[in-house]
mmCIF file of C-alpha atoms in Angstrom:
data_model
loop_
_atom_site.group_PDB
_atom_site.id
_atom_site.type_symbol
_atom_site.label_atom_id
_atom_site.label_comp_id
_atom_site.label_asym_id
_atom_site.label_seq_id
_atom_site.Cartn_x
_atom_site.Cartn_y
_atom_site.Cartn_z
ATOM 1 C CA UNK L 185 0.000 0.000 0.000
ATOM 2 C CA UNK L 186 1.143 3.318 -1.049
ATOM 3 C CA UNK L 187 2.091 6.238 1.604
ATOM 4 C CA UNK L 188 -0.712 8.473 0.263
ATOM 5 C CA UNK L 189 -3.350 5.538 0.852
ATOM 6 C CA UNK L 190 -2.269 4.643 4.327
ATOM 7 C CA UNK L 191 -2.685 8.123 5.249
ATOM 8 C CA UNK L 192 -5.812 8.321 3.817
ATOM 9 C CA UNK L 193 -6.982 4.556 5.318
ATOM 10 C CA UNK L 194 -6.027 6.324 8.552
ATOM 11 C CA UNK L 195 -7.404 9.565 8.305
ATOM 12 C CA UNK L 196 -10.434 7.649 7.024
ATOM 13 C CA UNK L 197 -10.749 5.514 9.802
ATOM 14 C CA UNK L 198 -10.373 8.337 12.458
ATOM 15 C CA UNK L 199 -13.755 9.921 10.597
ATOM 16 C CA UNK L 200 -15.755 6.664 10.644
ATOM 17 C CA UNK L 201 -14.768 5.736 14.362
ATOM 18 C CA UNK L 202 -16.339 9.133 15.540
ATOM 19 C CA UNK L 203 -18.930 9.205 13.670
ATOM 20 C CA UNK L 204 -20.248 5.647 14.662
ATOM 21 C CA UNK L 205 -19.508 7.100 18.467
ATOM 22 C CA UNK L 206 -21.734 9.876 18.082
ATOM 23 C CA UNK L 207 -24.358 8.283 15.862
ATOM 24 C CA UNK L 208 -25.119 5.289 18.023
ATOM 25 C CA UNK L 209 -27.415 2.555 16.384
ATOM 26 C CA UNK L 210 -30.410 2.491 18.449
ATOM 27 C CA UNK L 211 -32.918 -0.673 17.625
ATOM 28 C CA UNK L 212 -35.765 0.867 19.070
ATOM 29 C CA UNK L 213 -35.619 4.249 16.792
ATOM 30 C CA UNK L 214 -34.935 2.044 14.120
ATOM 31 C CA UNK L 215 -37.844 -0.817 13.923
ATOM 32 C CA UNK L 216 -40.274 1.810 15.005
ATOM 33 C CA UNK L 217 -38.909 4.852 11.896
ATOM 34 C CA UNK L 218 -41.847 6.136 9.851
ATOM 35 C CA UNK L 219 -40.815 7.836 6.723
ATOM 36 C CA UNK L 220 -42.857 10.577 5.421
ATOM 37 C CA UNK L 221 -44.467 11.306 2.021
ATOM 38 C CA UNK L 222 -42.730 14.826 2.592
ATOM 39 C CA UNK L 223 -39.715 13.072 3.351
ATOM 40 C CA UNK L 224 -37.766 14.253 0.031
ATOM 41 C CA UNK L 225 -37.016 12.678 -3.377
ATOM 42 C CA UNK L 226 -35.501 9.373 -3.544
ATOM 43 C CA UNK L 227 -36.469 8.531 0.452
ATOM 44 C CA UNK L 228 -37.069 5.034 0.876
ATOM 45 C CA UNK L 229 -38.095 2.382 3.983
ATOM 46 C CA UNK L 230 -37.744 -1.076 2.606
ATOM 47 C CA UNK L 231 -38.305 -4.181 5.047
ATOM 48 C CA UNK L 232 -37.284 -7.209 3.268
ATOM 49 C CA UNK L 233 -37.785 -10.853 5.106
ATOM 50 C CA UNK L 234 -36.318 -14.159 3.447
ATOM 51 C CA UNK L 235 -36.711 -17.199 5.009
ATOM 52 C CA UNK L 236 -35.316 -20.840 4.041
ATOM 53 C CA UNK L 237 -35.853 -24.077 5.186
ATOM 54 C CA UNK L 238 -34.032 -27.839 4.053
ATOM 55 C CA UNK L 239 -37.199 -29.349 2.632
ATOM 56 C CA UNK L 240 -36.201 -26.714 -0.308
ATOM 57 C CA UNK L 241 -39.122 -23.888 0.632
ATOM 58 C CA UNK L 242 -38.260 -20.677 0.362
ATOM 59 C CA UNK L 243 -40.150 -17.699 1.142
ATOM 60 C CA UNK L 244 -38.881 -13.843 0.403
ATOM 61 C CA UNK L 245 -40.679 -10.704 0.871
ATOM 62 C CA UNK L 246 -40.432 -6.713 0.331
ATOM 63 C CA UNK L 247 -42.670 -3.752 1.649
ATOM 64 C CA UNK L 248 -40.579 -1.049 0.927
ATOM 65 C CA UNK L 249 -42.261 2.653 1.037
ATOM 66 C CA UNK L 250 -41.222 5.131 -1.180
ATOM 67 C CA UNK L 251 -41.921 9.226 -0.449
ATOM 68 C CA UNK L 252 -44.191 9.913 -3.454
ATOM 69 C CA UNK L 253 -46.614 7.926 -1.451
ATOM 70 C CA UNK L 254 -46.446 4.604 -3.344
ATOM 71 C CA UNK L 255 -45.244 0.999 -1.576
ATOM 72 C CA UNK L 256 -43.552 -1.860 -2.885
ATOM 73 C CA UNK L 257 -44.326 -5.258 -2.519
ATOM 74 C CA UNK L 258 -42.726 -8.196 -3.208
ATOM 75 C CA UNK L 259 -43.936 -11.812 -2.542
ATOM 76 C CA UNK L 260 -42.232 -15.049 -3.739
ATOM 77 C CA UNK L 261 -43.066 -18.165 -2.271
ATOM 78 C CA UNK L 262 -41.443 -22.118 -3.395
ATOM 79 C CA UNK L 263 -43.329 -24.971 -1.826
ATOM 80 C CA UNK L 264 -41.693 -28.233 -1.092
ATOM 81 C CA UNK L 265 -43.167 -29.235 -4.717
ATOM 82 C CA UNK L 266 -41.003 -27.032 -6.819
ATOM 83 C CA UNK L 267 -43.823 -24.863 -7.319
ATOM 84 C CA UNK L 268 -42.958 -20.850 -7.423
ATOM 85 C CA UNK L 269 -45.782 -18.149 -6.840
ATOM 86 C CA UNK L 270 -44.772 -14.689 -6.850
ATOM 87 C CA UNK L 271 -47.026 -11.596 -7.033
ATOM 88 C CA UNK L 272 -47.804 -9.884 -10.286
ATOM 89 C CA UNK L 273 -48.293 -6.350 -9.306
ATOM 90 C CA UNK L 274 -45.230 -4.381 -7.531
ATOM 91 C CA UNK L 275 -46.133 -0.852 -6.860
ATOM 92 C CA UNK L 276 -48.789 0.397 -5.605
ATOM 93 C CA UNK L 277 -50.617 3.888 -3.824
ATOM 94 C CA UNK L 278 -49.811 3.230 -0.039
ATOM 95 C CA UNK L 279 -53.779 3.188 0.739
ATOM 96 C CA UNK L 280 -54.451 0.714 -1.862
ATOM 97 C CA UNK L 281 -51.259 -1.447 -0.540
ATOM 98 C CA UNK L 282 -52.177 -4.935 -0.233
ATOM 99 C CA UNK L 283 -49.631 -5.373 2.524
ATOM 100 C CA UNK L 284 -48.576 -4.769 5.714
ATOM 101 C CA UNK L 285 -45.802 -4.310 8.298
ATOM 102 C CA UNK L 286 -45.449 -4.225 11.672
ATOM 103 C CA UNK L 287 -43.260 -4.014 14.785
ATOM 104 C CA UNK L 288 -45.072 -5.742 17.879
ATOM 105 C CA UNK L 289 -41.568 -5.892 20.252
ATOM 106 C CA UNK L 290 -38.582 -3.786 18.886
ATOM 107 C CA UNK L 291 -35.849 -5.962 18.240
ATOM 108 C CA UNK L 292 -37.551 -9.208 18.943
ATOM 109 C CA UNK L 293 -41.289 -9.480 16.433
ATOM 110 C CA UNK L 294 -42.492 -8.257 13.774
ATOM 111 C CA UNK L 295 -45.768 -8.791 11.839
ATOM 112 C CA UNK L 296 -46.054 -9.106 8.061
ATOM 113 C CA UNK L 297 -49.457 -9.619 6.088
ATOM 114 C CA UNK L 298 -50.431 -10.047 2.180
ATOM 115 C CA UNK L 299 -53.545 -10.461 0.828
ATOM 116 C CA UNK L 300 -53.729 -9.899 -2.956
ATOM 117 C CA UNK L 301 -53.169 -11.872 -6.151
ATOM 118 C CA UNK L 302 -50.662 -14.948 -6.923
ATOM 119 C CA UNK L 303 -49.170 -16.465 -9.959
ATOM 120 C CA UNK L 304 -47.662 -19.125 -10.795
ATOM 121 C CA UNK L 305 -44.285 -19.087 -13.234
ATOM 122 C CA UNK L 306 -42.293 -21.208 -15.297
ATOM 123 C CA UNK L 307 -38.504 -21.328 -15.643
ATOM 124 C CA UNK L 308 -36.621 -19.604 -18.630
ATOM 125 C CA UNK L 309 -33.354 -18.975 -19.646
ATOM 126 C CA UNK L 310 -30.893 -18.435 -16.470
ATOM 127 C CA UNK L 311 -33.301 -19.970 -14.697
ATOM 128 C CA UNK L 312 -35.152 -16.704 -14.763
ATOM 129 C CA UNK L 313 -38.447 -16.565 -13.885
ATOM 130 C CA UNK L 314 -41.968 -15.833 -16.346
ATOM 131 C CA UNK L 315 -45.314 -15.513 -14.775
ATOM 132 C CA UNK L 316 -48.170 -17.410 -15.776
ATOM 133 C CA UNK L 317 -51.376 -15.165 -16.737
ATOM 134 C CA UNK L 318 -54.131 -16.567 -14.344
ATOM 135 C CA UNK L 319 -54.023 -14.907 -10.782
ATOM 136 C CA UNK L 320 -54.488 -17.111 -7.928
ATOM 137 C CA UNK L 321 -56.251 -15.060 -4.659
ATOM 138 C CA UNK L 322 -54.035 -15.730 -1.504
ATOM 139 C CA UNK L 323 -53.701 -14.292 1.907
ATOM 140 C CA UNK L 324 -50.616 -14.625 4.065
ATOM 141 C CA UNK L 325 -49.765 -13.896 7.853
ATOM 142 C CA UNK L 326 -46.332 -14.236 9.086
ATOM 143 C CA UNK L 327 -44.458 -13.942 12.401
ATOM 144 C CA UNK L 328 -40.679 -13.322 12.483
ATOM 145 C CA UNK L 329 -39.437 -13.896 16.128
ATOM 146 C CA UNK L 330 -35.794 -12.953 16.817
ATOM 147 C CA UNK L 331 -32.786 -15.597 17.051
ATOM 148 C CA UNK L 332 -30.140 -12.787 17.784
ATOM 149 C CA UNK L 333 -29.295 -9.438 18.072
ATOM 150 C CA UNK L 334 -29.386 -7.466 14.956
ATOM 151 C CA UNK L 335 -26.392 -6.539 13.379
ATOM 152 C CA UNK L 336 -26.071 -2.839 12.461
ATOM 153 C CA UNK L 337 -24.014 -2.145 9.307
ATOM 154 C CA UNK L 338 -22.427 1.259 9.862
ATOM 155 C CA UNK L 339 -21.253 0.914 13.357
ATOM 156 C CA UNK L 340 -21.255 -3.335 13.269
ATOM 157 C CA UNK L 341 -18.749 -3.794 10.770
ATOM 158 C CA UNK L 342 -14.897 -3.432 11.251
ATOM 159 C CA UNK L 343 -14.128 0.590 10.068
ATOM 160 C CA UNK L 344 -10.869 -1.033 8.848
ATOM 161 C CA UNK L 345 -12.135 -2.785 5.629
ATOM 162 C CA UNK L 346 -14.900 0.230 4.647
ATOM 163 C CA UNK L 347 -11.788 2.702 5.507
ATOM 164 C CA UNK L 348 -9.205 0.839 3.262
ATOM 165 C CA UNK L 349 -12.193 1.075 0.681
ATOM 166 C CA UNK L 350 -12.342 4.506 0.678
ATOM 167 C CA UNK L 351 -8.825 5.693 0.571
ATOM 168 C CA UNK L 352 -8.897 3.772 -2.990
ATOM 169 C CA UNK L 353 -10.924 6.829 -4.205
ATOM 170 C CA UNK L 354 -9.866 10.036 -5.863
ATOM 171 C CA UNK L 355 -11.067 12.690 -2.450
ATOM 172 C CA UNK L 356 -12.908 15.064 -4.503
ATOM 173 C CA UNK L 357 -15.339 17.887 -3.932
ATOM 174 C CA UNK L 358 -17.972 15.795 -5.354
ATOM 175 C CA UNK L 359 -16.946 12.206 -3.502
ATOM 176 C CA UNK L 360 -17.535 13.821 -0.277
ATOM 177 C CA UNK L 361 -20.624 14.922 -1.413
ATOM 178 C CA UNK L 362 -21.679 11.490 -2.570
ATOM 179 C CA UNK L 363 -20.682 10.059 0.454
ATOM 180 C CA UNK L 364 -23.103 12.351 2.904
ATOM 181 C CA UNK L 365 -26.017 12.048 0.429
ATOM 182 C CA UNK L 366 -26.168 8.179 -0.025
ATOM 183 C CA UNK L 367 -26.290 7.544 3.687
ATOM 184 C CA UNK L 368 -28.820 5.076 5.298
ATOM 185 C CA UNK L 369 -29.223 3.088 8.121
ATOM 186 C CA UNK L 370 -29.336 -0.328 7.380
ATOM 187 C CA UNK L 371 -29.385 -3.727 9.525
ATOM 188 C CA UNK L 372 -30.466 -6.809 9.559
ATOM 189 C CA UNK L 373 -31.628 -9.864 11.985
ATOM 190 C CA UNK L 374 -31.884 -13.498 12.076
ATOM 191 C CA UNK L 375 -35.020 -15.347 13.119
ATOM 192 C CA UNK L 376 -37.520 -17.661 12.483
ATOM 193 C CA UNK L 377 -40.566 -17.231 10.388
ATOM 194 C CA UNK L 378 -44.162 -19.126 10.637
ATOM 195 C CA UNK L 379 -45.899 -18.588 7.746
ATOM 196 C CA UNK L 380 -49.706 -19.235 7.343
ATOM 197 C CA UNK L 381 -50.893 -19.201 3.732
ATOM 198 C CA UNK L 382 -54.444 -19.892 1.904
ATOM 199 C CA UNK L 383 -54.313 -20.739 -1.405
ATOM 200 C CA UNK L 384 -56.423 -22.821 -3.752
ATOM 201 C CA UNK L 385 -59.122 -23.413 -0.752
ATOM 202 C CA UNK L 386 -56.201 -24.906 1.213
ATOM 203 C CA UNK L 387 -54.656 -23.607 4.424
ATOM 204 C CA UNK L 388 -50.709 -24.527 4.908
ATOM 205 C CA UNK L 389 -48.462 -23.126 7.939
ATOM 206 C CA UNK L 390 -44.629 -23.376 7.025
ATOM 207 C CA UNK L 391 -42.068 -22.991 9.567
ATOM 208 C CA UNK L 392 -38.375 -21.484 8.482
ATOM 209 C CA UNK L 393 -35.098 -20.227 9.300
ATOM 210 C CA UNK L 394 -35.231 -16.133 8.311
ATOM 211 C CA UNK L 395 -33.240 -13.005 7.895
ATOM 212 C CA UNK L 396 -34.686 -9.509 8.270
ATOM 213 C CA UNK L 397 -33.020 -6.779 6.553
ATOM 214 C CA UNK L 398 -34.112 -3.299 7.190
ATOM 215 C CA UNK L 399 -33.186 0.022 5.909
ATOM 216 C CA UNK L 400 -34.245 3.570 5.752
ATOM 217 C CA UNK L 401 -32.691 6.553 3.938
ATOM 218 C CA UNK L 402 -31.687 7.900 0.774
ATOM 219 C CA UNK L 403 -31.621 5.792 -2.449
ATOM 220 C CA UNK L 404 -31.081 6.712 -5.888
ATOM 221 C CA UNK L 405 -30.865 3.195 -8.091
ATOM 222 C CA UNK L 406 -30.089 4.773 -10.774
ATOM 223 C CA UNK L 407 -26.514 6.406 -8.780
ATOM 224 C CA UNK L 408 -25.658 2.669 -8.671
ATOM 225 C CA UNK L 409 -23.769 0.396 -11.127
ATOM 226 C CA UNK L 410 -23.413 -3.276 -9.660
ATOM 227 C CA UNK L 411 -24.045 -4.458 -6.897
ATOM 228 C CA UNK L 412 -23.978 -8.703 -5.711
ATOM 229 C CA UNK L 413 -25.882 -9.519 -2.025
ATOM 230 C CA UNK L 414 -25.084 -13.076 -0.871
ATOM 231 C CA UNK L 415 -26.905 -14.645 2.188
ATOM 232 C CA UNK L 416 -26.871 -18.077 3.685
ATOM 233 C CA UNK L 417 -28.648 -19.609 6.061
ATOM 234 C CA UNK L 418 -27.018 -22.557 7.373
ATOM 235 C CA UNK L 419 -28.551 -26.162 8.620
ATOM 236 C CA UNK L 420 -26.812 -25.030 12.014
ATOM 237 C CA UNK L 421 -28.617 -21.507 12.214
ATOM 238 C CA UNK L 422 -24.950 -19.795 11.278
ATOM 239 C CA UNK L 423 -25.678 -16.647 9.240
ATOM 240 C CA UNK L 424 -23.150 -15.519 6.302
ATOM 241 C CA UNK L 425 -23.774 -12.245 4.505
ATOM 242 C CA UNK L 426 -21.654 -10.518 2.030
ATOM 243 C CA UNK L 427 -22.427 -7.018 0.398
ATOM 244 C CA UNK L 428 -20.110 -6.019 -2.826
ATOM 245 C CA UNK L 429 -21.439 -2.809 -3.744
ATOM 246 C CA UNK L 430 -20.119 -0.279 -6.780
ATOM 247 C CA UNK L 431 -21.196 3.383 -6.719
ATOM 248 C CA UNK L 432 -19.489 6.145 -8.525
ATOM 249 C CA UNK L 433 -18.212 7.491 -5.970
ATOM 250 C CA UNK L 434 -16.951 4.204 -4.237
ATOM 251 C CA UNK L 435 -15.808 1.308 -6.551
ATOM 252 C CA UNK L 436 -14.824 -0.966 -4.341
ATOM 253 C CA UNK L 437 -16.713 -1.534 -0.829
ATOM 254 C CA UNK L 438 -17.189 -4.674 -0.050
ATOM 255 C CA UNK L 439 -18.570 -5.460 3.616
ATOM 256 C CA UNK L 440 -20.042 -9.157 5.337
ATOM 257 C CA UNK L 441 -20.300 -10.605 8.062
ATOM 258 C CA UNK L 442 -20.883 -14.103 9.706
ATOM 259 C CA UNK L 443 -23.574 -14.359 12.746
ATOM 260 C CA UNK L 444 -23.055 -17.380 15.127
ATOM 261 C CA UNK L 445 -24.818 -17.869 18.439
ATOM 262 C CA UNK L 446 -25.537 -13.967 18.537
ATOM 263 C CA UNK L 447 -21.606 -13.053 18.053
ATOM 264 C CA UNK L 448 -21.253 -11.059 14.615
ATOM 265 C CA UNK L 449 -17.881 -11.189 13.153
ATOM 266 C CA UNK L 450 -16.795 -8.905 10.071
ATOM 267 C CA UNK L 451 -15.600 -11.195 7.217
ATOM 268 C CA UNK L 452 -13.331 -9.965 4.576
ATOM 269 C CA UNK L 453 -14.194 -10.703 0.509
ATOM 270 C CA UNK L 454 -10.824 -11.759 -1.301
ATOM 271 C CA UNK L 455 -13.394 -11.859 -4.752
ATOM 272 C CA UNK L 456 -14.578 -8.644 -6.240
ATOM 273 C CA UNK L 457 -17.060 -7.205 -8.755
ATOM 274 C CA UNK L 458 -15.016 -8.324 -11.337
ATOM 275 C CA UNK L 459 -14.650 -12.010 -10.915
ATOM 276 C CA UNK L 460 -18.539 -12.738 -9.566
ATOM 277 C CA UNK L 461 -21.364 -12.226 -11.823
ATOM 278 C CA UNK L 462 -20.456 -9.775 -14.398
ATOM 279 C CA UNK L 463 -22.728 -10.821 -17.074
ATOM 280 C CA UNK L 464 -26.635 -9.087 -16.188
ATOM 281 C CA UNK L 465 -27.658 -12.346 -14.752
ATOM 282 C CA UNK L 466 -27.120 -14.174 -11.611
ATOM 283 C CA UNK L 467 -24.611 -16.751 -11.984
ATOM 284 C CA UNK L 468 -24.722 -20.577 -12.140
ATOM 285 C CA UNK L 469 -22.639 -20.988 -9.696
ATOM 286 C CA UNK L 470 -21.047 -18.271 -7.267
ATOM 287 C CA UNK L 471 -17.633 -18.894 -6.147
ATOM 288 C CA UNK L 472 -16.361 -16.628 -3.478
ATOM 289 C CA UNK L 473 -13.414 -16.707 -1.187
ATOM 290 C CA UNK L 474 -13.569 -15.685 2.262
ATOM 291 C CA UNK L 475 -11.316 -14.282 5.159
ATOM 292 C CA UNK L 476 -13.331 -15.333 8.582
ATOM 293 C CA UNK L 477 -11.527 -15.075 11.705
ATOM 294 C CA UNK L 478 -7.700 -15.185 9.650
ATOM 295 C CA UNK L 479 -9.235 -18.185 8.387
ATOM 296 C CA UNK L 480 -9.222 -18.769 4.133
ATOM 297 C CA UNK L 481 -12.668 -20.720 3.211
ATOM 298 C CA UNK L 482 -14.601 -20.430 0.198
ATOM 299 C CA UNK L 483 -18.469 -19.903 -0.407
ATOM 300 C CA UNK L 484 -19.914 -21.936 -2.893
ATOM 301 C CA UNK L 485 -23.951 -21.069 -4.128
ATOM 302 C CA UNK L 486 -25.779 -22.481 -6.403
ATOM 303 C CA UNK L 487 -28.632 -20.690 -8.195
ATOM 304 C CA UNK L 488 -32.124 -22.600 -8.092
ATOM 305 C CA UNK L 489 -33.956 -19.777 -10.111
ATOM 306 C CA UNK L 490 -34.323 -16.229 -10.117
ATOM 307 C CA UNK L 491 -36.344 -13.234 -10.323
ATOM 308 C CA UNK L 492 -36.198 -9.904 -12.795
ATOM 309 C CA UNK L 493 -37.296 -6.447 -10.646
ATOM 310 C CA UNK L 494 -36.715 -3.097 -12.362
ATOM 311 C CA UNK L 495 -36.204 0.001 -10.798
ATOM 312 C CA UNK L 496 -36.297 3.773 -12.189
ATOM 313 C CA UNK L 497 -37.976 3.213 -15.339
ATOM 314 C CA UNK L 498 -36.004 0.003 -15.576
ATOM 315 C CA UNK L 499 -32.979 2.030 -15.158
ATOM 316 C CA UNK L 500 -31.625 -0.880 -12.702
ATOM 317 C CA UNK L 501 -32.519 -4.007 -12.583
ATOM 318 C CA UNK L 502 -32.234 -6.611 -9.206
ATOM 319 C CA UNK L 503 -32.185 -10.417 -10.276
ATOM 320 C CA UNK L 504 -33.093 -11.818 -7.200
ATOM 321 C CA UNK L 505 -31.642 -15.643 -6.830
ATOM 322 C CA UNK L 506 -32.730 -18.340 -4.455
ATOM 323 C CA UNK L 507 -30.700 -21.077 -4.216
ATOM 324 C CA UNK L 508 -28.199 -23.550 -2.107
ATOM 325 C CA UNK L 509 -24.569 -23.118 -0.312
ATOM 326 C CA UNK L 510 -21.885 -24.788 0.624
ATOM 327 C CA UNK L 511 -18.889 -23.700 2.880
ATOM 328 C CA UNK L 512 -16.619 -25.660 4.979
ATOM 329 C CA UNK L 513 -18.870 -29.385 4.018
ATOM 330 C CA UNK L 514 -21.850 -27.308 5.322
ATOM 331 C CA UNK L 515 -25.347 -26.794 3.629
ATOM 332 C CA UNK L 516 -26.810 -24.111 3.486
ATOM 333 C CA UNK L 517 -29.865 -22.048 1.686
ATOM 334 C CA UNK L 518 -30.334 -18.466 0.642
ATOM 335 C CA UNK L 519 -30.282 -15.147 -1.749
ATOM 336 C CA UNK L 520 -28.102 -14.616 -4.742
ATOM 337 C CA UNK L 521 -28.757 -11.378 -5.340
ATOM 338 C CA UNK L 522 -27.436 -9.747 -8.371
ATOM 339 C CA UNK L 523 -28.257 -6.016 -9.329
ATOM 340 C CA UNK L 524 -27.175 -4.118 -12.747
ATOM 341 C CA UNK L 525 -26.954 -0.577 -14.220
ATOM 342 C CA UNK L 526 -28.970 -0.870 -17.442
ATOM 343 C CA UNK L 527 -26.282 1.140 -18.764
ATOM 344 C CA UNK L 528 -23.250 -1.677 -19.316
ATOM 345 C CA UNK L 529 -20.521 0.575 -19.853
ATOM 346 C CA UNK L 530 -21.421 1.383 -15.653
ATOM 347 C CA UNK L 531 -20.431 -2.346 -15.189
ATOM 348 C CA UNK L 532 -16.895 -3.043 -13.951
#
């Protein structure tokens, strides 16, 4: 490393160690934050639950308000059958919302509800999926009950790794700007999820293994050129999560972390950008080596199917994979999560 960027890792560092001191993450602010439909442009509160089990049932879900008064919902559920229902309307006005979140206990439950239309889909090429016409009525409840503590990404993660990050970048007038306006706060939680569905005049309750991920801030898709999500849940309840994220004004962040029996370590990625997924599709198979604890291991997924969501106009688009892991000779089950800049030259 280069004089210039050790000063700047340190300097760097210094700034992000304060500012976690005297911006505090506090759980009950967070699960009980309301935005606004005066909020601002670009404001968004997302809640996002995905839940996994080993019979091969997976369940994800999105509410995420926006501040022009509209909601976002996502539903996609895979029974034990193979079958794959997701919902074919995303947006909607927030009092016409067909869905609903709620905090009962800060930091320990929170209630989600659908009720709304279904459809089933078909498999194409990259295993993405295409909906099937007919809508299928369905109404959901779920429960998400706590496992552990959540795990706060601006003041959970080691400063080192988003510090070395950001003394990559040129410090201009315009990177500092970029750096105060695409702030959020943004965590996430591991749980357990009972799910009670009717559908096709038959009631089913599905118990699974769950991460909540919650965030609240700016967000401007269109700012962003790649980004890859990866999440496991593992058949011993160990939680792996690793963010690589490209912005203009950051190239290179990559954050994770692993969660087990309520201890959250920072991992470090020793993959980037430019080796996973580079293609506008999520990938086969996802090969990623891993730093946890000084220990090399590598994080194997496996994509099952996927998902197409646009944002802005279908300025970016999220391809949102389900599908299996292995790490270490451990299973486990989870997101692939690949996002894209519809403009390729963006793409590293």
């Amino acid at each position: 490393m280069k004089l210039k960027q050790i000063l700047k890792k340190k300097l760097m560092l210094g700034i992000l160690k304060s500012s976690n001191r005297k911006n505090p993450f506090n759980i009950d602010k967070a699960d009980n934050f309301q935005l606004l439909d005066s909020a601002g442009e670009n404001m968004t509160d997302s809640h996002y639950f995905s839940a996994h089990n080993q019979s091969g049932e997976s369940f994800f879900f999105r509410y995420a308000k926006r501040s022009n008064d509209t909601i976002e919902v996502w539903f996609c559920l895979k029974n034990s059958d193979g079958a794959i229902y997701v919902n074919n309307q995303e947006l909607f006005q927030s009092k016409h919302c067909p869905a609903s979140v709620k905090c009962i206990t800060a930091g320990q439950s929170i209630n989600l509800t659908f009720t709304g239309n279904v459809v089933l889909t078909q498999k194409g090429e990259n295993d993405v999926l295409s909906l099937d016409k007919t809508s299928i009525p369905v109404k959901c409840e779920a429960h998400f009950q706590a496992s552990m503590p959540p795990f706060d990404f601006t003041t959970g993660l080691d400063p080192t790794y988003i510090a070395e990050a950001l003394s990559k970048e040129r410090w201009t007038k315009t990177f500092w700007n970029n750096l105060r306006t695409n702030r959020q706060v943004h965590y996430e939680q591991a749980g357990v999820i009972e799910l009670t569905i009717e559908m096709n005049n038959q009631k089913q309750v599905i118990v699974f293994s769950a991460m909540r991920d919650h965030s609240f801030g700016y967000r401007d898709w269109n700012y962003m050129n790649r980004h890859i999500w990866l999440m496991v849940i593992f058949e011993d309840g160990e939680i792996l999560n690793l963010n690589m994220v490209d912005y203009p004004h950051m190239r290179n962040l990559m954050t994770g972390y692993q969660s087990v029996n309520g201890i959250h370590t920072s991992l470090k990625a020793n993959s980037n950008l430019k080796e996973l997924g580079k293609d506008g599709h999520v990938p086969e198979t996802v090969i990623a080596p891993l730093t946890i604890n000084q220990q090399e291991v590598e994080l194997c997924g496996q994509r099952e199917f996927a998902i197409d969501f646009s944002f802005e106009q279908g300025k970016y688009h999220i391809f949102e994979g389900v599908g299996t892991y292995t790490m270490n000779n451990r299973r486990g089950r989870g997101i692939l999560e690949f996002g894209f800049n519809s403009d390729i030259s963006r793409w590293k």
